[in-house]
Short mmCIF file of N, CA and C in Angstrom, two decimals:
data_model
loop_
_atom_site.label_atom_id
_atom_site.label_comp_id
_atom_site.label_asym_id
_atom_site.label_seq_id
_atom_site.Cartn_x
_atom_site.Cartn_y
_atom_site.Cartn_z
N MET A 1 5.03 -14.10 -11.88
CA MET A 1 3.59 -13.90 -11.92
C MET A 1 3.20 -12.92 -10.82
N LYS A 2 2.37 -12.00 -11.15
CA LYS A 2 1.94 -10.99 -10.19
C LYS A 2 0.87 -11.56 -9.26
N ARG A 3 0.70 -10.89 -8.13
CA ARG A 3 -0.28 -11.31 -7.14
C ARG A 3 -1.08 -10.09 -6.71
N MET A 4 -2.39 -10.20 -6.67
CA MET A 4 -3.26 -9.13 -6.18
C MET A 4 -3.00 -8.93 -4.69
N HIS A 5 -3.01 -7.67 -4.25
CA HIS A 5 -2.82 -7.33 -2.84
C HIS A 5 -4.02 -6.53 -2.36
N ILE A 6 -4.55 -6.92 -1.22
CA ILE A 6 -5.66 -6.22 -0.58
C ILE A 6 -5.28 -6.01 0.88
N HIS A 7 -5.41 -4.77 1.37
CA HIS A 7 -5.13 -4.47 2.78
C HIS A 7 -6.39 -3.86 3.38
N VAL A 8 -6.89 -4.49 4.43
CA VAL A 8 -8.11 -4.05 5.10
C VAL A 8 -7.76 -3.64 6.53
N ALA A 9 -8.24 -2.47 6.94
CA ALA A 9 -8.09 -2.01 8.32
C ALA A 9 -9.22 -2.63 9.15
N VAL A 10 -8.88 -3.14 10.32
CA VAL A 10 -9.87 -3.80 11.18
C VAL A 10 -9.82 -3.22 12.59
N ASP A 11 -10.94 -3.35 13.30
CA ASP A 11 -11.00 -2.92 14.70
C ASP A 11 -10.47 -4.00 15.64
N ASP A 12 -10.90 -5.23 15.42
CA ASP A 12 -10.58 -6.34 16.32
C ASP A 12 -9.73 -7.35 15.55
N LEU A 13 -8.43 -7.30 15.75
CA LEU A 13 -7.52 -8.15 14.99
C LEU A 13 -7.77 -9.64 15.26
N ALA A 14 -7.93 -10.01 16.52
CA ALA A 14 -8.12 -11.43 16.85
C ALA A 14 -9.38 -11.99 16.21
N ALA A 15 -10.49 -11.27 16.32
CA ALA A 15 -11.75 -11.72 15.72
C ALA A 15 -11.62 -11.78 14.20
N SER A 16 -10.93 -10.81 13.63
CA SER A 16 -10.74 -10.79 12.17
C SER A 16 -9.87 -11.95 11.71
N ILE A 17 -8.83 -12.27 12.47
CA ILE A 17 -7.98 -13.41 12.12
C ILE A 17 -8.80 -14.70 12.15
N ARG A 18 -9.63 -14.89 13.17
CA ARG A 18 -10.48 -16.09 13.23
C ARG A 18 -11.40 -16.15 12.01
N PHE A 19 -12.00 -15.01 11.66
CA PHE A 19 -12.91 -14.96 10.51
C PHE A 19 -12.19 -15.34 9.22
N TYR A 20 -11.05 -14.69 8.95
CA TYR A 20 -10.34 -14.95 7.69
C TYR A 20 -9.69 -16.33 7.67
N ASN A 21 -9.28 -16.87 8.83
CA ASN A 21 -8.80 -18.26 8.88
C ASN A 21 -9.89 -19.21 8.39
N ALA A 22 -11.12 -18.99 8.87
CA ALA A 22 -12.24 -19.83 8.46
C ALA A 22 -12.56 -19.62 6.98
N LEU A 23 -12.58 -18.38 6.54
CA LEU A 23 -12.90 -18.08 5.15
C LEU A 23 -11.88 -18.68 4.19
N PHE A 24 -10.59 -18.51 4.50
CA PHE A 24 -9.53 -18.97 3.60
C PHE A 24 -9.13 -20.42 3.85
N GLY A 25 -9.52 -20.99 5.00
CA GLY A 25 -9.08 -22.34 5.33
C GLY A 25 -7.59 -22.41 5.55
N ALA A 26 -7.00 -21.33 6.05
CA ALA A 26 -5.55 -21.25 6.23
C ALA A 26 -5.23 -20.27 7.35
N GLU A 27 -4.09 -20.50 7.99
CA GLU A 27 -3.55 -19.59 9.00
C GLU A 27 -2.76 -18.49 8.30
N PRO A 28 -2.58 -17.34 8.94
CA PRO A 28 -1.76 -16.28 8.33
C PRO A 28 -0.31 -16.75 8.16
N THR A 29 0.33 -16.28 7.10
CA THR A 29 1.75 -16.58 6.89
C THR A 29 2.61 -15.61 7.69
N VAL A 30 2.07 -14.44 8.01
CA VAL A 30 2.71 -13.47 8.89
C VAL A 30 1.68 -13.09 9.94
N HIS A 31 2.06 -13.17 11.22
CA HIS A 31 1.15 -12.81 12.30
C HIS A 31 1.93 -12.00 13.33
N LYS A 32 1.58 -10.72 13.45
CA LYS A 32 2.21 -9.80 14.40
C LYS A 32 1.11 -9.27 15.33
N PRO A 33 1.47 -8.58 16.41
CA PRO A 33 0.45 -8.08 17.34
C PRO A 33 -0.55 -7.10 16.70
N ASP A 34 -0.17 -6.45 15.61
CA ASP A 34 -1.03 -5.44 14.99
C ASP A 34 -1.32 -5.73 13.52
N TYR A 35 -0.96 -6.93 13.05
CA TYR A 35 -0.96 -7.18 11.60
C TYR A 35 -1.01 -8.68 11.33
N ALA A 36 -1.69 -9.05 10.25
CA ALA A 36 -1.67 -10.44 9.78
C ALA A 36 -1.75 -10.43 8.26
N LYS A 37 -1.09 -11.44 7.65
CA LYS A 37 -1.09 -11.52 6.19
C LYS A 37 -1.21 -12.98 5.77
N TRP A 38 -2.07 -13.21 4.77
CA TRP A 38 -2.22 -14.52 4.16
C TRP A 38 -1.70 -14.43 2.74
N MET A 39 -0.76 -15.31 2.38
CA MET A 39 -0.28 -15.41 1.01
C MET A 39 -0.98 -16.63 0.41
N LEU A 40 -2.07 -16.38 -0.28
CA LEU A 40 -2.91 -17.45 -0.80
C LEU A 40 -2.58 -17.75 -2.26
N ASP A 41 -2.72 -19.01 -2.63
CA ASP A 41 -2.52 -19.39 -4.03
C ASP A 41 -3.84 -19.58 -4.76
N ASP A 42 -4.94 -19.78 -4.02
CA ASP A 42 -6.24 -19.95 -4.65
C ASP A 42 -7.29 -19.25 -3.80
N PRO A 43 -7.63 -18.01 -4.13
CA PRO A 43 -7.14 -17.21 -5.25
C PRO A 43 -5.73 -16.68 -4.96
N ARG A 44 -5.02 -16.32 -6.00
CA ARG A 44 -3.64 -15.83 -5.87
C ARG A 44 -3.69 -14.38 -5.36
N VAL A 45 -3.61 -14.25 -4.05
CA VAL A 45 -3.76 -12.93 -3.42
C VAL A 45 -2.88 -12.83 -2.17
N ASN A 46 -2.38 -11.64 -1.93
CA ASN A 46 -1.70 -11.26 -0.69
C ASN A 46 -2.74 -10.44 0.06
N PHE A 47 -3.37 -11.05 1.07
CA PHE A 47 -4.44 -10.41 1.81
C PHE A 47 -3.93 -10.05 3.20
N ALA A 48 -3.94 -8.77 3.54
CA ALA A 48 -3.42 -8.30 4.82
C ALA A 48 -4.49 -7.54 5.60
N ILE A 49 -4.41 -7.66 6.91
CA ILE A 49 -5.27 -6.87 7.80
C ILE A 49 -4.38 -6.24 8.86
N SER A 50 -4.81 -5.07 9.34
CA SER A 50 -4.07 -4.43 10.43
C SER A 50 -4.99 -3.50 11.20
N GLN A 51 -4.51 -3.08 12.33
CA GLN A 51 -5.21 -2.09 13.14
C GLN A 51 -4.59 -0.71 12.92
N ARG A 52 -3.99 -0.48 11.78
CA ARG A 52 -3.24 0.74 11.50
C ARG A 52 -4.03 1.78 10.72
N GLY A 53 -5.16 1.43 10.17
CA GLY A 53 -5.91 2.38 9.35
C GLY A 53 -6.65 3.41 10.19
N ALA A 54 -7.05 4.49 9.55
CA ALA A 54 -7.78 5.55 10.24
C ALA A 54 -9.16 5.07 10.67
N ARG A 55 -9.73 4.12 9.92
CA ARG A 55 -11.05 3.57 10.23
C ARG A 55 -11.15 2.19 9.57
N PRO A 56 -12.04 1.32 10.05
CA PRO A 56 -12.17 -0.01 9.45
C PRO A 56 -12.63 0.08 8.00
N GLY A 57 -12.16 -0.84 7.21
CA GLY A 57 -12.56 -0.92 5.81
C GLY A 57 -11.36 -1.04 4.90
N LEU A 58 -11.60 -0.88 3.62
CA LEU A 58 -10.53 -0.99 2.63
C LEU A 58 -9.46 0.05 2.91
N ASP A 59 -8.24 -0.39 3.05
CA ASP A 59 -7.12 0.51 3.28
C ASP A 59 -6.49 0.88 1.95
N HIS A 60 -6.07 -0.14 1.20
CA HIS A 60 -5.54 0.10 -0.14
C HIS A 60 -5.49 -1.21 -0.91
N LEU A 61 -5.31 -1.09 -2.21
CA LEU A 61 -5.17 -2.23 -3.10
C LEU A 61 -3.78 -2.19 -3.71
N GLY A 62 -3.36 -3.30 -4.27
CA GLY A 62 -2.04 -3.29 -4.88
C GLY A 62 -1.79 -4.47 -5.78
N ILE A 63 -0.65 -4.40 -6.44
CA ILE A 63 -0.15 -5.49 -7.26
C ILE A 63 1.26 -5.80 -6.77
N GLN A 64 1.44 -7.01 -6.26
CA GLN A 64 2.74 -7.45 -5.78
C GLN A 64 3.44 -8.17 -6.93
N THR A 65 4.66 -7.74 -7.24
CA THR A 65 5.43 -8.40 -8.29
C THR A 65 6.45 -9.34 -7.66
N GLU A 66 6.89 -10.31 -8.46
CA GLU A 66 7.88 -11.27 -7.96
C GLU A 66 9.30 -10.87 -8.32
N SER A 67 9.44 -9.81 -9.13
CA SER A 67 10.79 -9.41 -9.53
C SER A 67 10.85 -7.91 -9.77
N ALA A 68 12.06 -7.39 -9.74
CA ALA A 68 12.28 -5.97 -10.05
C ALA A 68 11.88 -5.69 -11.49
N GLU A 69 12.06 -6.67 -12.38
CA GLU A 69 11.70 -6.50 -13.79
C GLU A 69 10.19 -6.34 -13.95
N GLU A 70 9.40 -7.14 -13.23
CA GLU A 70 7.95 -6.99 -13.29
C GLU A 70 7.52 -5.63 -12.77
N LEU A 71 8.16 -5.17 -11.69
CA LEU A 71 7.83 -3.85 -11.16
C LEU A 71 8.18 -2.76 -12.17
N ALA A 72 9.31 -2.89 -12.84
CA ALA A 72 9.71 -1.91 -13.86
C ALA A 72 8.71 -1.90 -15.01
N GLU A 73 8.19 -3.07 -15.40
CA GLU A 73 7.17 -3.13 -16.46
C GLU A 73 5.91 -2.39 -16.05
N LEU A 74 5.48 -2.58 -14.80
CA LEU A 74 4.31 -1.86 -14.30
C LEU A 74 4.56 -0.36 -14.31
N LYS A 75 5.74 0.06 -13.88
CA LYS A 75 6.08 1.49 -13.86
C LYS A 75 6.07 2.06 -15.27
N GLN A 76 6.57 1.30 -16.24
CA GLN A 76 6.54 1.76 -17.64
C GLN A 76 5.11 1.95 -18.11
N ARG A 77 4.22 1.03 -17.72
CA ARG A 77 2.81 1.14 -18.10
C ARG A 77 2.18 2.39 -17.47
N ILE A 78 2.51 2.64 -16.21
CA ILE A 78 2.01 3.82 -15.50
C ILE A 78 2.49 5.09 -16.20
N ASP A 79 3.78 5.14 -16.51
CA ASP A 79 4.36 6.31 -17.19
C ASP A 79 3.77 6.50 -18.57
N ALA A 80 3.60 5.41 -19.32
CA ALA A 80 3.05 5.50 -20.69
C ALA A 80 1.62 6.03 -20.68
N ALA A 81 0.89 5.74 -19.60
CA ALA A 81 -0.48 6.23 -19.48
C ALA A 81 -0.53 7.67 -18.99
N GLY A 82 0.62 8.22 -18.64
CA GLY A 82 0.66 9.60 -18.15
C GLY A 82 0.12 9.76 -16.74
N LEU A 83 0.13 8.69 -15.97
CA LEU A 83 -0.37 8.76 -14.59
C LEU A 83 0.75 9.17 -13.65
N ALA A 84 0.42 10.02 -12.71
CA ALA A 84 1.40 10.44 -11.72
C ALA A 84 1.54 9.36 -10.66
N ALA A 85 2.75 9.09 -10.27
CA ALA A 85 3.01 8.08 -9.25
C ALA A 85 4.08 8.58 -8.30
N LEU A 86 3.97 8.16 -7.08
CA LEU A 86 4.98 8.44 -6.07
C LEU A 86 5.82 7.18 -5.92
N SER A 87 7.10 7.27 -6.22
CA SER A 87 7.99 6.11 -6.14
C SER A 87 8.77 6.14 -4.84
N GLU A 88 8.91 4.98 -4.22
CA GLU A 88 9.68 4.84 -2.99
C GLU A 88 10.59 3.62 -3.15
N GLU A 89 11.86 3.79 -2.81
CA GLU A 89 12.81 2.68 -2.88
C GLU A 89 13.24 2.27 -1.48
N GLY A 90 13.26 0.98 -1.23
CA GLY A 90 13.74 0.47 0.04
C GLY A 90 12.95 0.95 1.24
N THR A 91 11.66 1.16 1.07
CA THR A 91 10.82 1.66 2.16
C THR A 91 10.35 0.50 3.04
N THR A 92 10.21 0.76 4.33
CA THR A 92 9.76 -0.27 5.27
C THR A 92 8.31 -0.03 5.62
N CYS A 93 7.50 -1.05 5.38
CA CYS A 93 6.09 -1.01 5.74
C CYS A 93 5.57 -2.44 5.79
N CYS A 94 4.68 -2.71 6.71
CA CYS A 94 4.05 -4.03 6.82
C CYS A 94 5.07 -5.13 7.05
N TYR A 95 6.06 -4.84 7.87
CA TYR A 95 7.11 -5.79 8.23
C TYR A 95 7.90 -6.27 7.02
N ALA A 96 8.01 -5.43 6.01
CA ALA A 96 8.77 -5.77 4.80
C ALA A 96 9.47 -4.53 4.26
N VAL A 97 10.56 -4.76 3.54
CA VAL A 97 11.28 -3.70 2.83
C VAL A 97 10.96 -3.88 1.36
N SER A 98 10.46 -2.81 0.72
CA SER A 98 10.00 -2.93 -0.66
C SER A 98 10.33 -1.69 -1.48
N ASP A 99 10.38 -1.87 -2.79
CA ASP A 99 10.36 -0.77 -3.75
C ASP A 99 8.92 -0.64 -4.19
N LYS A 100 8.39 0.60 -4.26
CA LYS A 100 6.97 0.80 -4.51
C LYS A 100 6.71 1.97 -5.45
N HIS A 101 5.55 1.92 -6.08
CA HIS A 101 5.00 3.04 -6.84
C HIS A 101 3.54 3.17 -6.39
N TRP A 102 3.20 4.34 -5.82
CA TRP A 102 1.85 4.62 -5.34
C TRP A 102 1.09 5.44 -6.36
N LEU A 103 -0.18 5.09 -6.56
CA LEU A 103 -1.08 5.86 -7.42
C LEU A 103 -2.40 6.04 -6.68
N GLN A 104 -3.22 6.89 -7.24
CA GLN A 104 -4.56 7.07 -6.70
C GLN A 104 -5.52 6.95 -7.87
N ASP A 105 -6.54 6.08 -7.75
CA ASP A 105 -7.49 5.94 -8.85
C ASP A 105 -8.45 7.13 -8.85
N PRO A 106 -9.29 7.27 -9.88
CA PRO A 106 -10.18 8.44 -9.96
C PRO A 106 -11.13 8.57 -8.77
N SER A 107 -11.39 7.48 -8.05
CA SER A 107 -12.27 7.54 -6.88
C SER A 107 -11.51 7.80 -5.59
N GLY A 108 -10.19 7.96 -5.69
CA GLY A 108 -9.38 8.25 -4.51
C GLY A 108 -8.84 7.03 -3.79
N ILE A 109 -8.99 5.85 -4.37
CA ILE A 109 -8.48 4.63 -3.75
C ILE A 109 -6.98 4.53 -4.03
N ALA A 110 -6.22 4.32 -2.96
CA ALA A 110 -4.76 4.19 -3.10
C ALA A 110 -4.41 2.81 -3.65
N TRP A 111 -3.50 2.80 -4.63
CA TRP A 111 -2.98 1.57 -5.23
C TRP A 111 -1.47 1.58 -5.10
N GLU A 112 -0.90 0.46 -4.70
CA GLU A 112 0.55 0.34 -4.67
C GLU A 112 0.97 -0.81 -5.58
N SER A 113 1.99 -0.56 -6.36
CA SER A 113 2.66 -1.61 -7.13
C SER A 113 4.00 -1.77 -6.44
N TYR A 114 4.37 -3.00 -6.09
CA TYR A 114 5.59 -3.14 -5.29
C TYR A 114 6.28 -4.48 -5.49
N HIS A 115 7.56 -4.47 -5.15
CA HIS A 115 8.39 -5.67 -5.13
C HIS A 115 9.05 -5.73 -3.76
N THR A 116 8.80 -6.80 -3.02
CA THR A 116 9.37 -6.95 -1.68
C THR A 116 10.80 -7.46 -1.78
N LEU A 117 11.69 -6.76 -1.08
CA LEU A 117 13.11 -7.09 -1.11
C LEU A 117 13.54 -7.96 0.07
N ASP A 118 12.88 -7.75 1.24
CA ASP A 118 13.30 -8.45 2.45
C ASP A 118 12.22 -8.29 3.51
N THR A 119 12.34 -9.04 4.59
CA THR A 119 11.47 -8.84 5.74
C THR A 119 12.06 -7.72 6.60
N ALA A 120 11.24 -7.20 7.50
CA ALA A 120 11.70 -6.14 8.41
C ALA A 120 11.19 -6.47 9.82
N PRO A 121 11.94 -6.12 10.85
CA PRO A 121 11.52 -6.42 12.22
C PRO A 121 10.43 -5.48 12.74
N THR A 122 10.19 -4.36 12.04
CA THR A 122 9.18 -3.40 12.48
C THR A 122 8.13 -3.22 11.39
N TYR A 123 6.97 -2.70 11.80
CA TYR A 123 5.87 -2.49 10.86
C TYR A 123 6.23 -1.43 9.82
N ASN A 124 6.94 -0.41 10.27
CA ASN A 124 7.20 0.74 9.40
C ASN A 124 8.63 1.22 9.58
N THR A 125 8.84 2.48 9.27
CA THR A 125 10.18 3.07 9.38
C THR A 125 10.66 3.06 10.82
N ALA A 126 11.88 3.47 11.02
CA ALA A 126 12.47 3.47 12.35
C ALA A 126 11.57 4.22 13.33
N PRO A 127 11.41 3.70 14.56
CA PRO A 127 10.55 4.36 15.55
C PRO A 127 10.86 5.84 15.74
N ALA A 128 12.13 6.24 15.66
CA ALA A 128 12.48 7.66 15.84
C ALA A 128 11.86 8.50 14.74
N ALA A 129 11.84 7.98 13.52
CA ALA A 129 11.24 8.72 12.40
C ALA A 129 9.74 8.87 12.60
N VAL A 130 9.09 7.82 13.09
CA VAL A 130 7.65 7.89 13.33
C VAL A 130 7.36 8.86 14.47
N ALA A 131 8.15 8.81 15.53
CA ALA A 131 7.95 9.73 16.66
C ALA A 131 8.12 11.18 16.23
N ALA A 132 9.05 11.43 15.32
CA ALA A 132 9.29 12.79 14.84
C ALA A 132 8.16 13.28 13.96
N ASN A 133 7.45 12.35 13.33
CA ASN A 133 6.35 12.72 12.44
C ASN A 133 5.18 11.78 12.69
N PRO A 134 4.35 12.05 13.72
CA PRO A 134 3.26 11.15 14.05
C PRO A 134 2.21 11.03 12.95
N ASP A 135 2.23 11.91 11.98
CA ASP A 135 1.29 11.81 10.87
C ASP A 135 1.88 11.04 9.69
N SER A 136 3.00 10.34 9.91
CA SER A 136 3.59 9.57 8.82
C SER A 136 2.65 8.44 8.44
N CYS A 137 2.88 7.89 7.26
CA CYS A 137 1.95 6.91 6.71
C CYS A 137 1.81 5.66 7.56
N CYS A 138 2.78 5.32 8.35
CA CYS A 138 2.73 4.09 9.14
C CYS A 138 2.85 4.40 10.63
N ALA A 139 2.13 5.39 11.12
CA ALA A 139 2.20 5.77 12.53
C ALA A 139 1.68 4.64 13.41
N PRO A 140 2.21 4.50 14.62
CA PRO A 140 1.75 3.44 15.53
C PRO A 140 0.27 3.59 15.85
N ALA A 141 -0.41 2.47 16.03
CA ALA A 141 -1.84 2.49 16.34
C ALA A 141 -2.11 3.21 17.64
N SER A 142 -1.19 3.16 18.60
CA SER A 142 -1.42 3.80 19.90
C SER A 142 -1.19 5.31 19.86
N GLY A 143 -0.54 5.78 18.82
CA GLY A 143 -0.26 7.21 18.70
C GLY A 143 -1.26 7.88 17.79
N ALA A 144 -0.91 9.06 17.39
CA ALA A 144 -1.77 9.78 16.46
C ALA A 144 -1.81 9.05 15.13
N ILE A 145 -2.99 8.90 14.58
CA ILE A 145 -3.15 8.23 13.29
C ILE A 145 -3.61 9.26 12.28
N SER A 146 -2.91 9.31 11.17
CA SER A 146 -3.29 10.27 10.14
C SER A 146 -4.54 9.79 9.43
N GLU A 147 -5.14 10.65 8.66
CA GLU A 147 -6.29 10.29 7.85
C GLU A 147 -5.89 9.44 6.66
N ALA A 148 -4.59 9.34 6.40
CA ALA A 148 -4.12 8.51 5.29
C ALA A 148 -4.18 7.05 5.68
N ALA A 149 -4.13 6.20 4.67
CA ALA A 149 -4.08 4.77 4.91
C ALA A 149 -2.80 4.43 5.67
N CYS A 150 -2.73 3.23 6.21
CA CYS A 150 -1.58 2.86 7.05
C CYS A 150 -0.27 2.97 6.31
N CYS A 151 -0.23 2.62 5.08
CA CYS A 151 1.01 2.65 4.30
C CYS A 151 0.89 3.56 3.09
N ALA A 152 -0.31 3.94 2.77
CA ALA A 152 -0.54 4.76 1.58
C ALA A 152 0.06 6.14 1.79
N PRO A 153 0.29 6.85 0.71
CA PRO A 153 0.88 8.18 0.83
C PRO A 153 0.06 9.09 1.75
N ALA A 154 0.75 9.91 2.51
CA ALA A 154 0.10 10.88 3.38
C ALA A 154 -0.73 11.84 2.54
N PRO A 155 -1.71 12.53 3.15
CA PRO A 155 -2.60 13.39 2.38
C PRO A 155 -1.88 14.37 1.46
N GLN A 156 -0.77 14.94 1.92
CA GLN A 156 -0.06 15.91 1.08
C GLN A 156 0.46 15.23 -0.18
N ARG A 157 0.95 14.00 -0.03
CA ARG A 157 1.46 13.28 -1.20
C ARG A 157 0.32 12.88 -2.13
N VAL A 158 -0.82 12.50 -1.56
CA VAL A 158 -1.98 12.14 -2.38
C VAL A 158 -2.42 13.36 -3.19
N GLN A 159 -2.44 14.54 -2.54
CA GLN A 159 -2.81 15.77 -3.26
C GLN A 159 -1.82 16.05 -4.37
N LEU A 160 -0.53 15.83 -4.11
CA LEU A 160 0.49 16.03 -5.13
C LEU A 160 0.27 15.09 -6.31
N ILE A 161 -0.02 13.82 -6.02
CA ILE A 161 -0.28 12.85 -7.08
C ILE A 161 -1.49 13.29 -7.89
N ALA A 162 -2.58 13.70 -7.23
CA ALA A 162 -3.77 14.15 -7.94
C ALA A 162 -3.47 15.36 -8.81
N ARG A 163 -2.70 16.32 -8.28
CA ARG A 163 -2.34 17.50 -9.06
C ARG A 163 -1.51 17.10 -10.27
N LYS A 164 -0.57 16.18 -10.09
CA LYS A 164 0.25 15.72 -11.22
C LYS A 164 -0.61 15.02 -12.27
N ASN A 165 -1.61 14.24 -11.83
CA ASN A 165 -2.52 13.59 -12.78
C ASN A 165 -3.29 14.63 -13.59
N ILE A 166 -3.76 15.69 -12.93
CA ILE A 166 -4.49 16.75 -13.62
C ILE A 166 -3.56 17.46 -14.61
N GLU A 167 -2.35 17.79 -14.16
CA GLU A 167 -1.39 18.46 -15.04
C GLU A 167 -1.04 17.58 -16.25
N ALA A 168 -0.89 16.28 -16.03
CA ALA A 168 -0.58 15.37 -17.14
C ALA A 168 -1.74 15.31 -18.13
N THR A 169 -2.97 15.31 -17.62
CA THR A 169 -4.14 15.28 -18.50
C THR A 169 -4.23 16.55 -19.32
N VAL A 170 -4.04 17.70 -18.69
CA VAL A 170 -4.06 18.98 -19.40
C VAL A 170 -2.97 19.01 -20.46
N SER A 171 -1.79 18.55 -20.12
CA SER A 171 -0.68 18.53 -21.07
C SER A 171 -1.00 17.64 -22.27
N ARG A 172 -1.57 16.46 -22.03
CA ARG A 172 -1.94 15.56 -23.14
C ARG A 172 -2.99 16.21 -24.03
N GLU A 173 -3.98 16.89 -23.40
CA GLU A 173 -5.02 17.55 -24.18
C GLU A 173 -4.45 18.67 -25.04
N ARG A 174 -3.51 19.43 -24.48
CA ARG A 174 -2.87 20.50 -25.25
C ARG A 174 -2.10 19.93 -26.43
N LYS A 175 -1.36 18.86 -26.20
CA LYS A 175 -0.58 18.23 -27.27
C LYS A 175 -1.49 17.69 -28.37
N SER A 176 -2.64 17.14 -27.98
CA SER A 176 -3.54 16.59 -28.99
C SER A 176 -4.18 17.69 -29.83
N ARG A 177 -4.31 18.90 -29.27
CA ARG A 177 -4.87 20.02 -30.02
C ARG A 177 -3.84 20.64 -30.96
N ASP A 178 -2.57 20.54 -30.59
CA ASP A 178 -1.50 21.17 -31.40
C ASP A 178 -1.15 20.37 -32.62
#
């Protein structure tokens, strides 16, 4: 069974954790210095907060699958609709290793479909990789933060996804005319 995923960027992690503990009536299932996650069953949601976003507010939405087969079904649906997606295998983000497919909705909201494979000791990729590219999607909060969401594709990748969506739409329209 799939689970809705919501990631919100916050300014004050401690105050936000107190607020969401009261709202959900539960403690986070994952609590790190820069991140917290609640795996709720009612409603069935993976709700995460972090201080990693460019600004407070909605960071990204997603669908968490429980199996590689469910993720493959979602990818087939994405492909059948002609939507461009950025696929990542074994990527580290949010203290987890996952296979993912990133999309952007027509309003520019980042969506990830993913299957978590394992936990990870770090928030994102290896520190050396982040230091080499401070504009990476999961840059440390104390360093340079890109305009992209904490885990969402960097702006160049988002532009590529948007361009692929436009190209796919044009291609479908041409085929329907022929």
